[in-house]
């Protein structure tokens, strides 16, 4: 444990690689996760997020590279790693044919909790998941949000210093999603390091650090603010047009336009900050006989950043 | 070990909660042993005999009486034309037909060769074989009695009779239930423990719960123990149930030590649980696991263990193959314990073979399971 105290990083990843046959699911990733922070792993389907987490939890051996979790090497000390982590897999994986209470008892028992300590954690988990009064309900009868909170409760019964949450809010309604993030904040404020994957950009905004994963590679890393500043060389405009498809087509052909993308009823155009301007966009569209009702320069959202970064990455 | 206890109680909780599982576990073996005990019978009784008696003498009648006297044959009718014999067999009315030639009594009396003809319905080869055997024995007995009689009459002296007397030990009235039911006990123990343990592990894979368990500090061997121990216990309970049915219902004598029987069942369970674990590592769904177990384990075991077909009747190559089938040894053990009442002093080679298979298969399966996780 002393090793851990002297270490500012909860997770240290160096050149971590996983191949399935010829397919590279995780391609020499390197990054650190600071103790106590909320670290968000963001990326499209099949990017390699779950595979990375499963290696860090000791469920899967890396093909190459190494990682230390809680100060322990995932390859040589997987048992020590397991003592120091909680894990919620992407698929709901509590026993559906057991009750809330029985699931808590089972995981508490597996983690060696006993007596007063177990009782206290049991109460805590039921309270935290908001399942008071539902202790004897079969887990299969719970709705999505409750299931996820119970799964989180079971994953942190033993108060691990690090938790890995793989898409914990997948398929959950927006209110339950917010509730769930409150739980994540609570854990983090109590000093727990939270490593979470998500598809939601609004969730990513809540993270201290974000790693963007694409096709097995980590293509960007930093705080939401620092990631947005990566787009300083671009100016982003939000355009509302009656014919967005043609408008985007036309703009995409201009040398000073880097990327266009649909955003709800409008679309975003990122232009080279030195050569592009709203006047330029307006002029181009007028020449193409495409009407616009509004054009406005905006500060980039995380989504803009990711679209830009992924576009750059796939051009390589 | 608290973790193992936790897994155990969870497993029993799930078994109790599954409304289909519990009846399956408790009732299925009883039903199976009753059904198989009746179905898997090779007794040949009530052999239907058709007779064409061209001689109609007292000698020919007393020859036919010898058939009925055994209790195995029922004369279903006399025909008037030898060609009808074939017809009676064809229609399935008779299993065996005997053609007694004209001058049977005269030829027998004067010591001339007599040609009797026996026709059997070969569509059930087993029954045909056994009926022909009986008939041959009866005929030989009849011939012998005539010879003795004649010699005695001619010489007026007592002729020393030399004849082989067959006595069947262990199962004197050759009840096939006595022979089959112990085998059924072995079979049920194998099927139940293998499929249930495989299904219980694969179910956790299907549900994804296995991942949640494997990120806990629990060791793979603890997980395996927690998974397999419940089915060891259940397997033993089933043995008790099935034994009860065998003894109380089928009156199969259990001559050997019950404790030894349970002990050796435990030894056999090592093998079956190992096979269950192996099946679970190579299957992703419960259905796959069932298929794999049936085709690659149960079928070959059933046919090559001596349960269905006597090993002595197999071609030498296949006989050699049976040594690789653990069930073979266990069937020998169970039959030996039931019928002969022998103990380890006789059965130790089989017990040793089971131990080697059990430790080997379970060891390899555990290693394979752990490797799959890595
Ligand atoms: N056991 C495996 N064998 C072969 N390929 C695998 C295996 N596990 C994952 N993959 C592949 O590796 C890639 C990365 O999968 P992974 O589950 O890590 O993606 P992800 O980023 O978590 O995606 P999602 O957002 O859909 O959960 C995918 O293309 C997947 O098909
Ligand atoms: Mg995933």
XYZ file of C-alpha atoms and ligand atoms in Angstrom:
722
model
C 0.000 0.000 0.000
C 2.904 2.369 0.638
C 3.783 2.028 -2.991
C 0.315 3.277 -3.746
C 0.568 6.273 -1.432
C 3.711 7.449 -3.097
C 2.194 7.091 -6.453
C 0.182 9.922 -7.830
C -1.349 7.719 -10.510
C -3.998 5.092 -9.936
C -3.568 3.621 -13.402
C -0.423 3.668 -15.511
C -0.686 2.218 -19.008
C 2.316 1.681 -21.270
C 2.065 0.421 -24.826
C -0.912 -1.766 -24.006
C -1.891 -3.869 -27.026
C -4.456 -6.574 -27.599
C -4.700 -8.573 -30.785
C -7.388 -11.116 -31.602
C -5.730 -13.088 -34.361
C -4.687 -10.485 -36.899
C -7.176 -7.932 -35.683
C -5.739 -5.215 -33.438
C -8.445 -4.295 -30.931
C -6.174 -2.151 -28.760
C -3.132 -0.588 -30.387
C -0.247 0.321 -28.053
C -2.099 2.661 -25.752
C -0.277 4.709 -23.169
C -1.874 6.999 -20.598
C -2.122 7.668 -16.876
C -5.121 8.110 -14.650
C -4.618 10.393 -11.643
C -5.662 9.236 -8.235
C -9.188 10.332 -7.373
C -10.098 11.707 -10.769
C -12.954 10.801 -13.069
C -11.360 9.488 -16.224
C -13.644 9.145 -19.215
C -12.989 6.799 -22.072
C -14.847 7.931 -25.140
C -15.092 6.385 -28.568
C -17.374 4.874 -31.181
C -18.553 1.235 -31.133
C -15.753 -1.249 -31.481
C -13.062 1.314 -30.620
C -11.536 -0.987 -28.011
C -12.825 0.606 -24.808
C -14.164 -2.568 -23.231
C -11.137 -4.566 -24.308
C -8.848 -2.051 -22.577
C -10.915 -2.110 -19.397
C -10.998 -5.886 -19.377
C -7.215 -5.984 -19.592
C -6.910 -3.464 -16.767
C -9.239 -5.604 -14.612
C -7.190 -8.731 -15.211
C -9.928 -10.456 -17.204
C -7.879 -10.513 -20.374
C -4.121 -10.819 -20.814
C -2.472 -8.136 -22.957
C -0.690 -9.209 -26.134
C 1.966 -6.575 -25.569
C 2.714 -3.737 -23.220
C 2.030 -3.388 -19.549
C -0.123 -1.566 -17.060
C -0.191 -0.961 -13.338
C -3.475 -0.583 -11.532
C -3.348 0.612 -7.941
C 0.393 0.123 -8.164
C 0.150 -3.550 -9.163
C 1.175 -5.032 -12.454
C -1.809 -6.482 -14.303
C 0.230 -9.318 -15.772
C 2.234 -10.436 -12.780
C -0.009 -9.464 -9.849
C -3.564 -9.860 -11.135
C -4.795 -11.000 -7.724
C -3.566 -7.831 -6.031
C -5.158 -5.780 -8.804
C -8.490 -7.516 -8.223
C -8.415 -6.690 -4.520
C -8.151 -3.012 -5.361
C -10.768 -2.564 -8.013
C -14.489 -2.642 -8.536
C -15.859 -3.443 -11.990
C -19.175 -2.994 -13.664
C -19.270 -4.706 -17.015
C -21.031 -3.300 -20.044
C -23.632 -6.050 -19.794
C -25.748 -6.123 -16.670
C -24.264 -9.009 -14.789
C -25.894 -9.542 -11.440
C -27.947 -12.673 -10.857
C -31.405 -11.938 -12.204
C -32.908 -14.900 -10.392
C -31.660 -13.684 -7.016
C -33.186 -10.876 -4.994
C -31.537 -7.485 -4.369
C -30.587 -8.615 -0.892
C -29.195 -11.967 -2.072
C -27.030 -10.332 -4.720
C -25.578 -7.949 -2.142
C -25.010 -10.792 0.301
C -23.319 -12.887 -2.366
C -20.876 -10.221 -3.524
C -20.246 -9.094 0.040
C -19.404 -12.695 0.897
C -17.144 -13.142 -2.105
C -15.236 -10.015 -1.079
C -14.937 -11.369 2.439
C -17.116 -8.792 4.218
C -18.484 -10.007 7.531
C -20.415 -8.982 10.598
C -20.921 -5.306 11.382
C -18.835 -4.195 8.440
C -20.967 -6.160 6.021
C -24.158 -4.900 7.625
C -23.012 -1.308 7.266
C -22.074 -1.742 3.603
C -25.295 -3.578 2.883
C -27.319 -0.692 4.293
C -25.171 1.755 2.372
C -25.658 -0.074 -0.932
C -29.434 -0.319 -0.539
C -29.649 3.351 0.414
C -27.356 4.426 -2.381
C -29.265 2.452 -5.024
C -32.561 3.749 -3.645
C -33.779 0.200 -3.162
C -35.076 0.484 0.377
C -38.304 -1.534 0.517
C -37.305 -3.522 -2.550
C -34.763 -5.742 -0.829
C -36.688 -8.918 -1.544
C -37.572 -8.088 -5.145
C -36.064 -10.360 -7.774
C -33.372 -8.456 -9.617
C -34.937 -9.302 -12.954
C -38.021 -7.289 -12.036
C -36.080 -4.035 -11.480
C -36.076 -1.285 -14.085
C -32.880 -0.262 -15.900
C -31.824 2.605 -13.647
C -32.241 0.566 -10.473
C -30.396 -2.368 -11.928
C -27.435 -0.161 -12.808
C -27.332 1.434 -9.357
C -27.513 -1.974 -7.707
C -24.701 -3.188 -9.948
C -22.620 -0.181 -8.921
C -23.437 -0.857 -5.283
C -22.279 -4.456 -5.581
C -19.135 -3.415 -7.442
C -18.010 -1.052 -4.661
C -19.244 -2.980 -1.597
C -15.648 -3.642 -0.621
C -14.720 0.063 -1.020
C -12.093 -0.345 -3.709
C -9.824 2.641 -4.390
C -10.412 2.301 -8.146
C -13.624 1.478 -10.027
C -14.024 0.635 -13.680
C -17.465 1.351 -15.102
C -18.005 0.139 -18.648
C -20.883 2.114 -20.157
C -22.780 2.186 -16.889
C -25.572 4.351 -18.326
C -26.125 2.442 -21.546
C -29.847 2.110 -22.248
C -30.902 4.125 -19.210
C -33.326 7.084 -19.271
C -31.930 10.653 -18.918
C -33.146 11.154 -15.349
C -31.595 7.899 -14.192
C -28.453 8.859 -16.073
C -28.213 12.081 -14.077
C -28.820 10.190 -10.822
C -26.125 7.750 -11.756
C -23.625 10.512 -12.402
C -24.404 11.956 -8.988
C -23.272 8.610 -7.563
C -20.099 8.788 -9.623
C -19.390 12.290 -8.253
C -19.949 11.052 -4.727
C -17.504 8.216 -5.199
C -14.974 10.568 -6.703
C -15.372 13.131 -3.920
C -14.665 10.360 -1.402
C -11.345 9.776 -3.142
C -12.236 6.865 -5.381
C -10.674 6.876 -8.822
C -13.384 6.373 -11.418
C -12.580 5.028 -14.872
C -15.713 5.243 -16.965
C -16.533 4.614 -20.619
C -19.375 6.304 -22.388
C -20.889 7.220 -25.723
C -22.495 10.374 -24.333
C -20.647 13.636 -24.827
C -22.558 15.404 -22.082
C -21.258 12.747 -19.718
C -17.754 13.236 -21.034
C -17.978 16.938 -20.120
C -18.257 15.811 -16.492
C -14.930 14.008 -16.539
C -11.664 15.474 -15.274
C -9.787 13.810 -18.080
C -10.997 12.324 -21.335
C -9.269 9.794 -23.500
C -10.619 9.586 -27.022
C -10.277 6.133 -28.537
C -10.641 5.377 -32.188
C -9.903 2.064 -33.927
C -7.897 0.827 -30.971
C -5.751 3.948 -30.695
C -5.829 6.749 -28.161
C -6.091 9.795 -30.433
C -6.560 12.524 -27.844
C -6.144 12.905 -24.121
C -6.819 15.799 -21.789
C -9.399 17.797 -19.877
C -12.530 18.850 -21.765
C -11.227 22.443 -21.875
C -7.808 21.517 -23.160
C -9.340 19.290 -25.815
C -11.530 22.111 -27.016
C -8.526 24.398 -27.285
C -7.125 21.930 -29.790
C -9.617 23.449 -32.183
C -8.173 26.973 -31.863
C -6.891 26.840 -35.389
C -10.447 26.307 -36.517
C -13.441 28.614 -36.363
C -16.748 26.865 -35.929
C -19.976 28.251 -37.349
C -23.488 27.058 -36.757
C -25.589 27.446 -39.895
C -29.352 27.063 -40.283
C -30.408 26.493 -43.882
C -33.499 25.280 -45.710
C -31.342 22.884 -47.681
C -28.625 21.647 -45.294
C -27.609 18.650 -47.397
C -26.672 20.647 -50.494
C -25.229 23.406 -48.353
C -22.900 20.972 -46.609
C -21.938 19.384 -49.912
C -21.032 22.705 -51.387
C -19.093 23.921 -48.374
C -17.184 20.696 -48.041
C -15.649 21.359 -51.461
C -14.114 24.663 -50.338
C -10.409 24.482 -49.474
C -10.878 26.554 -46.298
C -13.549 24.226 -44.898
C -12.183 21.428 -42.731
C -15.342 19.579 -41.742
C -19.122 19.862 -41.841
C -21.531 17.922 -39.660
C -25.229 17.874 -38.824
C -26.225 19.154 -35.387
C -29.925 18.777 -34.818
C -31.782 21.129 -37.158
C -28.610 23.068 -37.929
C -25.166 22.063 -39.138
C -21.678 23.000 -38.052
C -18.898 24.116 -40.348
C -15.352 24.185 -39.097
C -13.177 26.459 -41.128
C -9.557 27.380 -41.041
C -9.500 30.221 -38.505
C -7.309 32.451 -40.705
C -9.017 32.030 -44.069
C -12.637 31.178 -43.217
C -15.282 33.586 -41.980
C -19.055 33.914 -41.765
C -18.986 36.290 -44.725
C -17.162 33.701 -46.764
C -19.750 31.015 -45.917
C -22.619 33.368 -46.708
C -21.075 34.302 -50.058
C -20.428 30.682 -51.073
C -23.965 29.621 -50.316
C -25.496 32.607 -52.079
C -23.463 31.733 -55.172
C -24.873 28.241 -54.954
C -28.391 29.661 -54.609
C -28.875 28.098 -51.203
C -30.754 30.221 -48.719
C -29.655 30.526 -45.095
C -31.721 31.848 -42.247
C -28.988 32.114 -39.627
C -25.218 31.916 -39.279
C -23.303 32.329 -36.059
C -19.841 31.651 -34.794
C -19.865 29.313 -31.793
C -17.326 27.996 -29.353
C -16.560 24.366 -30.107
C -18.344 21.626 -28.177
C -16.654 18.341 -27.354
C -18.595 16.818 -30.178
C -16.989 19.244 -32.642
C -13.618 18.297 -31.266
C -14.241 14.596 -31.662
C -15.661 14.882 -35.124
C -12.632 16.913 -36.169
C -10.132 14.584 -34.507
C -11.725 11.439 -35.864
C -11.857 12.964 -39.348
C -8.155 13.814 -39.151
C -7.377 10.362 -37.845
C -9.280 8.480 -40.538
C -7.580 10.557 -43.260
C -4.240 9.134 -42.165
C -12.979 -20.792 1.894
C -15.738 -18.368 2.808
C -15.945 -17.546 -0.881
C -16.551 -21.190 -1.749
C -19.262 -21.398 0.903
C -20.847 -18.289 -0.542
C -20.815 -19.772 -4.039
C -22.288 -23.006 -2.731
C -25.211 -21.383 -0.995
C -25.837 -19.170 -4.011
C -25.889 -22.222 -6.266
C -28.400 -24.043 -4.066
C -30.500 -20.888 -3.859
C -30.639 -20.734 -7.639
C -31.451 -24.422 -7.951
C -34.262 -24.040 -5.429
C -35.615 -20.994 -7.192
C -35.652 -22.590 -10.627
C -39.038 -24.247 -10.743
C -38.058 -26.663 -13.483
C -34.685 -27.625 -12.107
C -35.643 -29.189 -8.789
C -38.206 -31.680 -10.126
C -35.762 -32.487 -12.876
C -33.033 -33.210 -10.386
C -35.113 -35.309 -8.022
C -37.706 -36.953 -10.218
C -35.870 -37.519 -13.472
C -33.461 -40.150 -12.136
C -36.252 -42.114 -10.486
C -38.357 -42.076 -13.628
C -35.313 -42.944 -15.675
C -34.304 -45.901 -13.588
C -37.873 -47.265 -13.620
C -38.235 -46.821 -17.358
C -34.788 -48.060 -18.249
C -35.088 -50.893 -15.758
C -38.059 -52.198 -17.696
C -37.008 -51.182 -21.167
C -33.429 -52.317 -20.969
C -34.390 -55.904 -20.397
C -32.897 -58.690 -22.471
C -34.896 -61.479 -20.847
C -36.383 -63.850 -23.397
C -39.582 -65.347 -22.110
C -42.836 -66.470 -23.709
C -41.201 -67.623 -26.894
C -44.046 -68.414 -29.250
C -43.534 -71.815 -30.821
C -45.266 -73.167 -33.915
C -45.061 -76.909 -34.576
C -45.400 -79.022 -37.679
C -45.516 -82.586 -36.461
C -45.448 -84.995 -39.411
C -44.989 -87.961 -37.150
C -47.779 -87.506 -34.602
C -46.237 -90.109 -32.349
C -45.916 -90.186 -28.584
C -42.196 -89.645 -29.067
C -42.752 -86.433 -31.032
C -45.304 -85.240 -28.486
C -42.961 -85.809 -25.596
C -40.272 -83.900 -27.502
C -42.580 -80.884 -27.848
C -43.555 -81.186 -24.185
C -39.943 -80.663 -23.274
C -40.202 -77.185 -24.786
C -43.243 -76.170 -22.798
C -41.828 -77.723 -19.642
C -39.014 -75.165 -19.558
C -41.531 -72.368 -19.088
C -39.900 -70.328 -21.817
C -42.013 -71.646 -24.682
C -45.694 -71.467 -25.443
C -47.007 -73.571 -28.289
C -49.213 -71.231 -30.248
C -50.400 -73.872 -32.678
C -49.836 -76.892 -34.817
C -49.854 -76.491 -38.573
C -50.785 -79.147 -41.093
C -48.454 -78.159 -43.848
C -44.720 -77.487 -43.485
C -45.059 -74.511 -45.820
C -47.326 -72.839 -43.305
C -44.465 -72.682 -40.829
C -42.872 -69.950 -42.870
C -46.162 -68.099 -43.040
C -46.610 -68.202 -39.259
C -43.138 -66.751 -38.797
C -43.766 -64.092 -41.420
C -46.909 -62.876 -39.775
C -44.985 -62.499 -36.561
C -47.197 -64.972 -34.780
C -44.336 -67.250 -33.915
C -40.764 -66.631 -32.875
C -39.622 -70.169 -33.430
C -40.993 -73.008 -35.537
C -40.062 -76.653 -35.327
C -40.501 -79.175 -38.070
C -40.643 -82.801 -36.824
C -40.182 -85.201 -39.766
C -42.168 -88.319 -40.453
C -40.732 -91.495 -38.924
C -39.329 -89.427 -36.061
C -40.277 -92.093 -33.503
C -39.056 -94.960 -35.658
C -35.727 -93.393 -36.489
C -35.145 -92.353 -32.916
C -35.987 -95.884 -31.805
C -33.610 -97.550 -34.255
C -30.803 -95.101 -33.785
C -30.897 -93.667 -37.262
C -30.026 -90.003 -37.733
C -32.972 -87.692 -37.360
C -33.169 -84.327 -39.070
C -35.187 -81.803 -37.145
C -35.666 -78.387 -38.580
C -35.805 -75.240 -36.467
C -36.865 -71.951 -37.997
C -36.430 -68.670 -36.142
C -37.615 -65.132 -36.767
C -34.278 -63.402 -37.238
C -35.634 -59.866 -37.353
C -34.846 -59.689 -33.631
C -31.463 -61.324 -33.714
C -31.063 -61.388 -29.974
C -34.324 -63.193 -29.291
C -33.755 -65.554 -32.218
C -30.337 -66.430 -30.911
C -31.487 -67.102 -27.423
C -34.516 -69.167 -28.563
C -32.342 -71.281 -30.829
C -29.939 -71.843 -27.989
C -32.713 -72.989 -25.715
C -34.076 -75.262 -28.449
C -30.654 -76.771 -29.056
C -30.268 -77.461 -25.363
C -33.700 -79.052 -25.182
C -32.979 -81.218 -28.196
C -29.633 -82.289 -26.829
C -31.286 -83.179 -23.541
C -33.884 -85.233 -25.357
C -31.281 -87.089 -27.400
C -29.240 -87.828 -24.340
C -32.189 -89.270 -22.476
C -32.913 -91.624 -25.373
C -29.348 -92.858 -25.539
C -29.199 -93.517 -21.808
C -32.494 -95.294 -21.919
C -31.449 -97.553 -24.797
C -28.099 -98.433 -23.332
C -29.722 -99.305 -20.064
C -32.258 -101.504 -21.832
C -29.699 -103.311 -23.961
C -27.067 -103.984 -21.360
C -29.240 -103.998 -18.310
C -26.493 -102.108 -16.635
C -26.220 -98.655 -15.217
C -24.463 -96.428 -17.676
C -22.425 -93.730 -16.064
C -23.817 -90.461 -17.330
C -21.372 -87.860 -18.297
C -22.856 -84.496 -18.870
C -22.026 -80.901 -18.329
C -24.294 -79.166 -15.920
C -24.538 -75.443 -16.265
C -24.888 -73.448 -13.116
C -25.112 -69.725 -13.256
C -23.673 -67.909 -10.319
C -24.485 -64.397 -9.078
C -27.704 -64.119 -11.051
C -29.093 -67.669 -11.095
C -32.354 -67.020 -12.869
C -30.579 -64.727 -15.331
C -32.868 -61.795 -14.592
C -31.676 -59.064 -16.816
C -32.951 -56.405 -14.387
C -30.248 -57.551 -11.985
C -27.731 -56.949 -14.678
C -29.136 -53.795 -16.252
C -30.323 -51.756 -13.277
C -26.878 -51.357 -11.677
C -25.694 -50.127 -15.053
C -28.554 -47.658 -15.121
C -27.405 -46.320 -11.740
C -24.001 -45.623 -13.257
C -25.509 -44.058 -16.349
C -27.783 -41.697 -14.457
C -24.992 -40.574 -12.172
C -22.894 -39.771 -15.226
C -25.590 -37.921 -17.149
C -26.836 -35.851 -14.229
C -23.485 -34.739 -12.878
C -21.957 -34.019 -16.279
C -24.846 -32.043 -17.749
C -25.774 -30.114 -14.629
C -22.252 -29.017 -13.863
C -21.636 -27.997 -17.482
C -24.955 -26.166 -17.657
C -24.361 -24.338 -14.379
C -21.056 -22.919 -15.602
C -22.228 -22.105 -19.118
C -25.279 -20.355 -17.664
C -22.950 -17.894 -15.947
C -21.221 -17.304 -19.248
C -24.503 -16.688 -21.028
C -25.637 -14.267 -18.342
C -22.244 -12.543 -18.200
C -22.108 -13.089 -14.444
C -18.900 -15.062 -14.763
C -17.009 -11.835 -15.567
C -18.335 -10.183 -12.459
C -17.078 -13.104 -10.383
C -13.721 -13.294 -12.081
C -12.830 -9.687 -11.243
C -13.190 -10.539 -7.580
C -10.094 -11.885 -5.846
C -11.648 -15.368 -5.941
C -9.275 -17.998 -7.325
C -10.317 -20.045 -10.351
C -10.112 -23.254 -8.340
C -12.434 -21.773 -5.720
C -14.904 -20.883 -8.416
C -14.682 -24.376 -9.871
C -15.068 -25.935 -6.436
C -18.076 -23.767 -5.696
C -19.606 -24.792 -8.980
C -18.866 -28.507 -8.860
C -19.405 -29.276 -5.188
C -23.186 -28.745 -5.317
C -23.435 -31.278 -8.099
C -21.281 -33.747 -6.219
C -23.729 -33.513 -3.354
C -26.713 -33.744 -5.689
C -25.102 -36.666 -7.503
C -24.759 -38.556 -4.216
C -28.369 -37.892 -3.283
C -29.402 -39.212 -6.685
C -27.340 -42.355 -6.179
C -29.241 -42.906 -2.941
C -32.579 -42.409 -4.673
C -31.754 -44.625 -7.592
C -30.361 -47.330 -5.315
C -33.574 -47.254 -3.345
C -35.604 -47.787 -6.504
C -33.277 -50.549 -7.690
C -33.527 -52.469 -4.455
C -37.115 -51.762 -3.439
C -38.762 -51.811 -6.839
C -36.693 -54.134 -8.963
C -35.541 -56.339 -6.084
C -32.033 -56.138 -7.405
C -29.813 -57.625 -4.712
C -27.175 -55.284 -3.369
C -24.678 -57.774 -2.026
C -21.639 -55.546 -1.576
C -20.878 -52.700 0.799
C -23.083 -49.643 0.396
C -20.387 -47.402 1.829
C -17.897 -48.674 -0.724
C -20.441 -48.104 -3.482
C -20.868 -44.475 -2.444
C -17.126 -44.040 -2.143
C -16.544 -45.347 -5.644
C -19.394 -43.199 -6.954
C -17.427 -40.270 -5.540
C -14.393 -41.459 -7.468
C -16.420 -41.680 -10.667
C -17.853 -38.201 -10.119
C -14.313 -36.808 -10.439
C -14.416 -37.948 -14.042
C -17.932 -36.774 -14.820
C -17.445 -33.341 -13.266
C -14.167 -33.024 -15.125
C -16.004 -33.804 -18.349
C -18.733 -31.320 -17.433
C -16.137 -28.635 -16.806
C -14.409 -29.466 -20.074
C -17.680 -29.221 -21.992
C -18.369 -25.870 -20.339
C -15.038 -24.424 -21.442
C -15.653 -25.255 -25.095
C -19.332 -24.249 -25.202
C -20.814 -20.787 -25.297
C -24.466 -21.688 -24.792
C -26.241 -24.271 -22.697
C -27.637 -25.823 -25.851
C -24.149 -26.255 -27.292
C -23.069 -27.826 -24.038
C -25.931 -30.351 -24.126
C -25.176 -31.297 -27.731
C -21.482 -31.700 -27.065
C -22.105 -33.837 -24.001
C -24.565 -36.063 -25.808
C -22.664 -36.700 -28.983
C -19.114 -36.735 -27.781
C -19.520 -38.229 -24.341
C -22.789 -40.007 -23.658
C -23.174 -41.893 -26.938
C -19.686 -43.354 -27.086
C -19.778 -44.073 -23.369
C -23.133 -45.788 -23.634
C -22.093 -48.072 -26.463
C -18.491 -48.732 -25.516
C -18.828 -49.213 -21.769
C -20.454 -52.631 -21.848
C -23.722 -51.119 -20.663
C -25.645 -51.970 -23.827
C -23.429 -54.479 -25.611
C -21.220 -57.022 -23.864
C -17.606 -56.036 -24.396
C -16.644 -59.690 -24.999
C -18.724 -59.720 -28.174
C -16.953 -56.707 -29.672
C -14.221 -56.961 -32.300
C -10.743 -56.828 -30.724
C -10.001 -53.282 -31.932
C -13.170 -51.954 -30.336
C -12.439 -53.947 -27.200
C -9.127 -52.138 -26.877
C -10.988 -48.855 -27.331
C -13.244 -49.593 -24.366
C -10.282 -49.312 -22.021
C -10.340 -45.589 -22.734
C -13.932 -45.270 -21.545
C -14.078 -44.513 -17.810
C -17.703 -45.636 -17.603
C -16.546 -49.124 -18.487
C -14.707 -49.461 -15.182
C -17.516 -47.963 -13.211
C -20.073 -50.340 -14.734
C -17.834 -53.255 -13.793
C -17.574 -51.884 -10.283
C -21.304 -51.367 -9.879
C -22.183 -54.782 -11.268
C -19.524 -56.420 -9.174
C -20.735 -54.706 -6.013
C -24.376 -55.417 -6.665
C -24.301 -58.953 -7.966
C -21.104 -60.529 -6.718
C -20.811 -58.637 -3.476
C -17.094 -58.289 -4.013
C -15.043 -55.492 -2.493
C -11.900 -53.551 -3.228
C -9.794 -56.740 -3.014
C -11.268 -57.610 -6.419
C -12.275 -54.234 -7.785
C -9.088 -52.307 -7.041
C -7.854 -52.290 -10.651
C -11.103 -50.662 -11.782
C -11.018 -48.250 -8.855
C -7.441 -47.350 -9.707
C -8.382 -46.770 -13.338
C -11.213 -44.480 -12.229
C -8.867 -42.577 -9.950
C -6.386 -42.057 -12.766
C -9.075 -40.996 -15.227
C -10.743 -38.758 -12.638
C -7.618 -36.929 -11.562
C -6.383 -36.700 -15.150
C -9.609 -35.425 -16.713
C -10.449 -33.056 -13.880
C -6.874 -31.772 -13.782
C -6.777 -31.131 -17.513
C -10.207 -29.507 -17.457
C -9.259 -27.186 -14.612
C -6.069 -26.242 -16.438
C -8.040 -25.662 -19.641
C -10.623 -23.582 -17.818
C -7.947 -21.373 -16.276
C -6.182 -20.994 -19.594
C -9.403 -19.901 -21.289
C -9.749 -17.160 -18.729
C -6.300 -15.764 -19.463
N -12.803 -11.989 -27.727
C -12.739 -11.313 -28.895
N -12.369 -11.937 -30.027
C -12.297 -11.279 -31.198
N -12.568 -9.982 -31.343
C -12.942 -9.300 -30.255
C -13.058 -9.926 -28.974
N -13.458 -8.990 -28.077
C -13.599 -7.852 -28.768
N -13.288 -8.028 -30.068
C -13.288 -6.999 -31.103
O -12.469 -5.953 -30.683
C -13.016 -4.707 -31.054
C -13.110 -3.800 -29.860
O -14.151 -4.299 -29.030
P -14.572 -3.551 -27.687
O -15.653 -4.360 -27.089
O -13.371 -3.318 -26.856
O -15.151 -2.190 -28.241
P -15.874 -1.041 -27.426
O -15.081 0.196 -27.657
O -16.106 -1.443 -26.029
O -17.247 -0.938 -28.221
P -18.711 -0.673 -27.662
O -18.863 0.801 -27.559
O -19.593 -1.223 -28.746
O -18.840 -1.369 -26.375
C -14.357 -4.995 -31.707
O -14.194 -4.919 -33.109
C -14.671 -6.381 -31.279
O -15.394 -7.042 -32.274
Mg -17.701 -1.782 -24.918
